mmCIF file of N, CA and C in Angstrom:
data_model
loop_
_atom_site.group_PDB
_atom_site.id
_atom_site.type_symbol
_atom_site.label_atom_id
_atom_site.label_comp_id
_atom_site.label_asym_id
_atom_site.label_seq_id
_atom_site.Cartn_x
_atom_site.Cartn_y
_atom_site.Cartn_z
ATOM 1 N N UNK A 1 0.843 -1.189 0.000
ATOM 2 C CA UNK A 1 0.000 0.000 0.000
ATOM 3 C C UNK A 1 0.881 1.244 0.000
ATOM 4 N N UNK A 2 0.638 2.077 -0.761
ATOM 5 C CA UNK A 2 1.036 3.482 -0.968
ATOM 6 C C UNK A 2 0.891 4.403 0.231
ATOM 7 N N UNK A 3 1.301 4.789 1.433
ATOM 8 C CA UNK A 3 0.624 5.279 2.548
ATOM 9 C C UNK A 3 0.995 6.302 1.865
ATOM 10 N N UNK A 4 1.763 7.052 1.378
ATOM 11 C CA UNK A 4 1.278 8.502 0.848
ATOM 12 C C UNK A 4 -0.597 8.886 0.081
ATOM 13 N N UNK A 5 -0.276 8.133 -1.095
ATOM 14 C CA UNK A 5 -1.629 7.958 -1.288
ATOM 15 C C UNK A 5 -2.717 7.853 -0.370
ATOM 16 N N UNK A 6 -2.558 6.874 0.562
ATOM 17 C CA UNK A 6 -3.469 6.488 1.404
ATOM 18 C C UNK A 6 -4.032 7.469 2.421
ATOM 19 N N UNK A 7 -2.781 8.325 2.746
ATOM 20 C CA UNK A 7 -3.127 9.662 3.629
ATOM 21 C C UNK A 7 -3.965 10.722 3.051
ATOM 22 N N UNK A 8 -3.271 11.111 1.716
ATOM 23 C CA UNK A 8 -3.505 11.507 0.955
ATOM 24 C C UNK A 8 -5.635 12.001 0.753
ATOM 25 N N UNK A 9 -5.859 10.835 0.755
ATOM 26 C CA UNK A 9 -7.862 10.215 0.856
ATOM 27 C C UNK A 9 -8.376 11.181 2.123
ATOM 28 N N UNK A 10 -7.195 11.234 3.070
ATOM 29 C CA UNK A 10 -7.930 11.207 4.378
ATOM 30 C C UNK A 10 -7.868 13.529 4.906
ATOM 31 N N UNK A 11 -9.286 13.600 5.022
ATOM 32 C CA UNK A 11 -8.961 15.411 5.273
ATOM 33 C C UNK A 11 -8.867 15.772 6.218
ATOM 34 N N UNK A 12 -7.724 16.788 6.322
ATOM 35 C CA UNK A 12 -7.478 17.404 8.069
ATOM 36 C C UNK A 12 -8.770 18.557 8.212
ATOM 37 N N UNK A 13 -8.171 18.979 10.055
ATOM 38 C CA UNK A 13 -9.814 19.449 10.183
ATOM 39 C C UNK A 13 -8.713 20.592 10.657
ATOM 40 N N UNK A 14 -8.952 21.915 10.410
ATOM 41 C CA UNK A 14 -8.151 22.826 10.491
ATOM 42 C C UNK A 14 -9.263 24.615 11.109
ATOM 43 N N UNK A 15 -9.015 24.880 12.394
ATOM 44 C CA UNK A 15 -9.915 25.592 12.588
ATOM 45 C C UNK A 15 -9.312 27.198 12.973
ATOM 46 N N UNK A 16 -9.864 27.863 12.268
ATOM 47 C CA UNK A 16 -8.926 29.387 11.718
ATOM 48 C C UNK A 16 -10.327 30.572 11.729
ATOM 49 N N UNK A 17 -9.669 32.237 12.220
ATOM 50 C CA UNK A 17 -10.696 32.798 12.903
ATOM 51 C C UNK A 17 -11.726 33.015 11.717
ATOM 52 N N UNK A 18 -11.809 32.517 10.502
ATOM 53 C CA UNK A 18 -12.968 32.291 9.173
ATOM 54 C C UNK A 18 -13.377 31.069 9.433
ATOM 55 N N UNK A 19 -13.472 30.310 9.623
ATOM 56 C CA UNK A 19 -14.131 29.119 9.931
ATOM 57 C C UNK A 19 -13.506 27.557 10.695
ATOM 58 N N UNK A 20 -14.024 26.186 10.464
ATOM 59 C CA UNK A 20 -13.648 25.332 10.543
ATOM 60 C C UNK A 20 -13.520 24.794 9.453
ATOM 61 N N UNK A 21 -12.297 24.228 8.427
ATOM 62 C CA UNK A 21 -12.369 23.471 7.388
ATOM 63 C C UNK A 21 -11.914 22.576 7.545
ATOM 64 N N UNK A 22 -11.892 21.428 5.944
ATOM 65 C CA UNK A 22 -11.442 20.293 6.350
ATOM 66 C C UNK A 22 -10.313 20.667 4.978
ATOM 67 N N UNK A 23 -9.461 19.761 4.922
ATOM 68 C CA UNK A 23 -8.349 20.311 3.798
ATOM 69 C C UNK A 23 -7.788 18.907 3.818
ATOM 70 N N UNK A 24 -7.720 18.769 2.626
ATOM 71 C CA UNK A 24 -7.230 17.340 1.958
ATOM 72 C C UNK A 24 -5.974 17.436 1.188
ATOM 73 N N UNK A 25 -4.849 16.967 0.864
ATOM 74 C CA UNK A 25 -3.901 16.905 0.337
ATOM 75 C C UNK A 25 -3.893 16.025 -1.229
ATOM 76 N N UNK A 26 -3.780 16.771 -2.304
ATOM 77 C CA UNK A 26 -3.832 16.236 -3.686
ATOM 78 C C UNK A 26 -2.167 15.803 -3.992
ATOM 79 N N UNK A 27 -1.947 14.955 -3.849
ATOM 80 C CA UNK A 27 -0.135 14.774 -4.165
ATOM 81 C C UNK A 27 -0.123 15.159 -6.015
ATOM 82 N N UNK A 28 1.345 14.976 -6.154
ATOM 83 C CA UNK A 28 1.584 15.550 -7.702
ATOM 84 C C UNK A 28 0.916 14.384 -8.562
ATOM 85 N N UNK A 29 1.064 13.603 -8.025
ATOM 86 C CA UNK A 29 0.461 12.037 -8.503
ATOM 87 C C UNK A 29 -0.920 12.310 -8.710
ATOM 88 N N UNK A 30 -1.562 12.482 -8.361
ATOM 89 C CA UNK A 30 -3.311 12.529 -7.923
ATOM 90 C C UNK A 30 -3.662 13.780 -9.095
ATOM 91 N N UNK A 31 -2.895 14.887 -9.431
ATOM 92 C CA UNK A 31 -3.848 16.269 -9.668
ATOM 93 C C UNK A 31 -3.200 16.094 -10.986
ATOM 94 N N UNK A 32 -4.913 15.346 -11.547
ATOM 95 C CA UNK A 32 -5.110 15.379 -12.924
ATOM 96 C C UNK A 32 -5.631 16.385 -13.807
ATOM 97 N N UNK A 33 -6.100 17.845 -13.471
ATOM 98 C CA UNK A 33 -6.980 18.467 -13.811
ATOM 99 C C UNK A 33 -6.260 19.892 -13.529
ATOM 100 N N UNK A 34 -6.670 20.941 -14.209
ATOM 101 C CA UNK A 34 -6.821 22.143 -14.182
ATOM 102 C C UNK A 34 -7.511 22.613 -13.417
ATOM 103 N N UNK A 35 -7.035 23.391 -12.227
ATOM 104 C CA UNK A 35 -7.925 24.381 -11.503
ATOM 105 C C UNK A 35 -7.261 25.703 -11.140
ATOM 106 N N UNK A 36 -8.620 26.665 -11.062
ATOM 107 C CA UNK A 36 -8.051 27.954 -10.831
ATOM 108 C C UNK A 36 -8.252 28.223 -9.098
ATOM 109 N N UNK A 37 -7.069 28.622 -8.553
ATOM 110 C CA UNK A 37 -6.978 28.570 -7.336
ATOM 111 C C UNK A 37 -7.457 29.969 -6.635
ATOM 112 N N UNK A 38 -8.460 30.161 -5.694
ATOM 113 C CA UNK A 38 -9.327 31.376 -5.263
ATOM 114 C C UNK A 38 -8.669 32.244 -5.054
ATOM 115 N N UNK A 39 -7.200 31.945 -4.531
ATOM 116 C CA UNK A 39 -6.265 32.645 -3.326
ATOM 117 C C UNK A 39 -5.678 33.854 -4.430
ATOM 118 N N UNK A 40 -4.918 33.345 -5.648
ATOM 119 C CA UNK A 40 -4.223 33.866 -6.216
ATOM 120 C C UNK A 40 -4.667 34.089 -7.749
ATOM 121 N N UNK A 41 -6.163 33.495 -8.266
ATOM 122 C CA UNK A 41 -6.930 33.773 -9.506
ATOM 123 C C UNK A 41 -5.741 32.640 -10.690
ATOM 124 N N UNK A 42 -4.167 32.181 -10.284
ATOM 125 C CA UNK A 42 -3.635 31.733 -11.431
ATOM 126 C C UNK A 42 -3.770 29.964 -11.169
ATOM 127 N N UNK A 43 -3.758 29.369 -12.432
ATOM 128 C CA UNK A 43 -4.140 27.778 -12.425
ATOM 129 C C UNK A 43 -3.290 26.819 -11.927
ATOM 130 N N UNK A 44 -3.563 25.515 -11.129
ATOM 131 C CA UNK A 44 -3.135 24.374 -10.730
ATOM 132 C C UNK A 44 -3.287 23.495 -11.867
ATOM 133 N N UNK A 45 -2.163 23.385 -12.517
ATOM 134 C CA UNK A 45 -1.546 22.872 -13.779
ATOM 135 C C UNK A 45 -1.758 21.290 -13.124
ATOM 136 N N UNK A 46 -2.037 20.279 -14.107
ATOM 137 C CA UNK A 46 -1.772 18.550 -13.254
ATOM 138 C C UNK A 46 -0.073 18.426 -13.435
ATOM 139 N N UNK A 47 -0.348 17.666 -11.926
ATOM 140 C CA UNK A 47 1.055 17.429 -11.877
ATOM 141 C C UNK A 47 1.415 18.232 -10.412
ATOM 142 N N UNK A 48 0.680 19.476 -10.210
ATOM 143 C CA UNK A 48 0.967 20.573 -9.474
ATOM 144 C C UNK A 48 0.246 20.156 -8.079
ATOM 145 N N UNK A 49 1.084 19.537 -7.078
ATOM 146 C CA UNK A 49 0.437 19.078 -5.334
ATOM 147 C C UNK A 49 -0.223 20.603 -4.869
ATOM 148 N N UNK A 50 -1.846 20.142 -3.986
ATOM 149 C CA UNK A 50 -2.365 21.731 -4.433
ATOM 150 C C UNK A 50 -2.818 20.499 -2.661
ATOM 151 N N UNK A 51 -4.239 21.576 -2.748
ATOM 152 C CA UNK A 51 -5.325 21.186 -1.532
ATOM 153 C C UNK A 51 -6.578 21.669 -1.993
ATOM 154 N N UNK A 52 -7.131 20.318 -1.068
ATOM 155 C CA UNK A 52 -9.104 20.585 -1.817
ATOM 156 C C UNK A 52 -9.458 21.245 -0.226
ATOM 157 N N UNK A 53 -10.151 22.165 -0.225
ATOM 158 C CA UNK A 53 -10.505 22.661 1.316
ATOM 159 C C UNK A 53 -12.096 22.892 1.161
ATOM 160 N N UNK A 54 -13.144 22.598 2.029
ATOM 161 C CA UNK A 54 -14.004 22.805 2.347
ATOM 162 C C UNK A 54 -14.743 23.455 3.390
ATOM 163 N N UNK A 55 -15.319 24.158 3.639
ATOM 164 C CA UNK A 55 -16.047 24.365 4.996
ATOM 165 C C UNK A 55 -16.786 23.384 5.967
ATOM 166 N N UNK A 56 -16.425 23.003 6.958
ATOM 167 C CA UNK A 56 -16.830 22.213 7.911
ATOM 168 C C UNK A 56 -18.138 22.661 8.608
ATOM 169 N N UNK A 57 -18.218 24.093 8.644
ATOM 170 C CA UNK A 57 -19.138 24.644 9.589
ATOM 171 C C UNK A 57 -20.557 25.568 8.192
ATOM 172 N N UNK A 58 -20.704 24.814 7.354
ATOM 173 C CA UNK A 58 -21.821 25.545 6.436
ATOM 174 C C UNK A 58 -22.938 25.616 7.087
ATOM 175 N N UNK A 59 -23.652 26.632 7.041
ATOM 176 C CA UNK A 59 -24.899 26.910 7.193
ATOM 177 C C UNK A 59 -25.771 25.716 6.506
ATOM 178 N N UNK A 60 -25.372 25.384 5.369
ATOM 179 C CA UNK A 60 -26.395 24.742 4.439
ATOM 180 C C UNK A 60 -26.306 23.459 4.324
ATOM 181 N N UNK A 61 -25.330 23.037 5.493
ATOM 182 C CA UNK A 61 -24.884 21.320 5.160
ATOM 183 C C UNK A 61 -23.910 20.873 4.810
ATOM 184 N N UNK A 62 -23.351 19.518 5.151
ATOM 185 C CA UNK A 62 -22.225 19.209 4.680
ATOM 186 C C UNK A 62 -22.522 18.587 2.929
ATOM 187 N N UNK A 63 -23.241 18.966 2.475
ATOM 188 C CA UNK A 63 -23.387 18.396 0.740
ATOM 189 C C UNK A 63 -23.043 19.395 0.485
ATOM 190 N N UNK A 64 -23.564 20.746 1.045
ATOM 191 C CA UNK A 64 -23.737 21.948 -0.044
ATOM 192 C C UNK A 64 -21.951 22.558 0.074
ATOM 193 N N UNK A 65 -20.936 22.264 1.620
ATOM 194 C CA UNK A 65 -19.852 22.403 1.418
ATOM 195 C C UNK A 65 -19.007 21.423 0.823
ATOM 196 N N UNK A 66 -19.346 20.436 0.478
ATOM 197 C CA UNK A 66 -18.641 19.681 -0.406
ATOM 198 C C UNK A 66 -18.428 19.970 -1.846
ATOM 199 N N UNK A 67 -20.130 20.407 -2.387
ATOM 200 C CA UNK A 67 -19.931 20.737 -3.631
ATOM 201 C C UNK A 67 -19.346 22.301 -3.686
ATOM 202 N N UNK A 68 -19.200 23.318 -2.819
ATOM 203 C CA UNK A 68 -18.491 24.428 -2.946
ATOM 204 C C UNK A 68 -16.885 24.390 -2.837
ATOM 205 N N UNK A 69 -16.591 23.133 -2.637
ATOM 206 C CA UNK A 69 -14.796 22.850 -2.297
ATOM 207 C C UNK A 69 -14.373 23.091 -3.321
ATOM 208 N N UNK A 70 -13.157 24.173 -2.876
ATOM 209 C CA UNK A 70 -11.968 24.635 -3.886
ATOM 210 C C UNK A 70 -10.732 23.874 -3.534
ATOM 211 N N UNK A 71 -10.142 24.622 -4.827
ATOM 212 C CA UNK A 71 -8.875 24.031 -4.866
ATOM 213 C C UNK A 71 -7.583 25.627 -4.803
ATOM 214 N N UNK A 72 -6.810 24.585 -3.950
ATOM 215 C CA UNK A 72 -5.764 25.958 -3.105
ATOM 216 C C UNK A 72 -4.631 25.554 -3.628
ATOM 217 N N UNK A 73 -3.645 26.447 -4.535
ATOM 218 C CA UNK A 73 -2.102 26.385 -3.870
ATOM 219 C C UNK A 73 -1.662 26.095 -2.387
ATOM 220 N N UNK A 74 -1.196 25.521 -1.902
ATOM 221 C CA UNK A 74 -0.327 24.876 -0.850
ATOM 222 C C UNK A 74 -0.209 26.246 0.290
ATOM 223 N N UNK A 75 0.822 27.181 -0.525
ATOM 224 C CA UNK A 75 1.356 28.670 -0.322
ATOM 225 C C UNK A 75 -0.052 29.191 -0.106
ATOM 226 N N UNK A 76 -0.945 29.910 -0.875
ATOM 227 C CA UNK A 76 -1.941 30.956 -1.000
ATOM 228 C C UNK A 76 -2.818 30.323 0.519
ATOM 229 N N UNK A 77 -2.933 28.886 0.228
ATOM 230 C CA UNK A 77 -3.940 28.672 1.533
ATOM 231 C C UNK A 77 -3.299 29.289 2.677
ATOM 232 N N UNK A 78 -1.986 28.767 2.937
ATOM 233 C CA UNK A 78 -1.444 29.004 4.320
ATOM 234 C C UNK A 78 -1.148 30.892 4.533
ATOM 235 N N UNK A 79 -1.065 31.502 3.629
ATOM 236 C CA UNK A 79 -0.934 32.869 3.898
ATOM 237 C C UNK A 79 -2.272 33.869 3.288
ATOM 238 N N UNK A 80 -3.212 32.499 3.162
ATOM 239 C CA UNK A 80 -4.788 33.268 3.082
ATOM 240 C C UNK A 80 -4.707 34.638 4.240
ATOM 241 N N UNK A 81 -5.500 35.773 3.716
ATOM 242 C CA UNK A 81 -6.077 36.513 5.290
ATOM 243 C C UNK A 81 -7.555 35.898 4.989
ATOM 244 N N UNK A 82 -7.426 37.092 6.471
ATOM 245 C CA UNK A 82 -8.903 36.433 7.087
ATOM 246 C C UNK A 82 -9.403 38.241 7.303
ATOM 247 N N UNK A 83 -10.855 38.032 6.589
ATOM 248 C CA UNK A 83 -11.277 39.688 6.166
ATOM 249 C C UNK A 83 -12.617 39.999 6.996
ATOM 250 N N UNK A 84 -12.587 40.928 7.686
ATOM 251 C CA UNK A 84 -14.134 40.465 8.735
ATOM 252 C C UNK A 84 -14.448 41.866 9.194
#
């Protein structure tokens, strides 16, 4: 078994003064797809180890934050602000 991979499946629960999320780790292996990352507007090329993050604490449910999960640069998440 691949325990990178295997960790990889599994999302941390990360709680910051914007919310509670959960944040999953996409290795370079895994990120097959193009995405544009919220933090910084430029794209997660495949190939490129990023993070899927969700809101833990939605008003509307855990479906409706699942289907709103973005995809983060590594960098942009961790030096996100927090605007309030």
């Amino acid at each position: 078994m691949d325990l990178e991979r295997a960790r990889a499946g599994i999302p941390a629960r990360e709680s910051a003064p914007d919310g509670e999320w959960s944040v999953r780790r996409i290795t370079e292996r895994n990120a097959a797809k193009t995405y544009t990352c919220p933090g910084c507007h430029s794209s997660i090329l495949p190939g490129i180890a990023h993070l899927v993050v969700w809101r833990e604490d939605s008003l509307f449910g855990p479906e409706t934050a699942l289907a709103e999960r973005r995809h983060w640069h590594v960098r942009c998440w961790q030096t996100r602000s927090f605007r309030y």
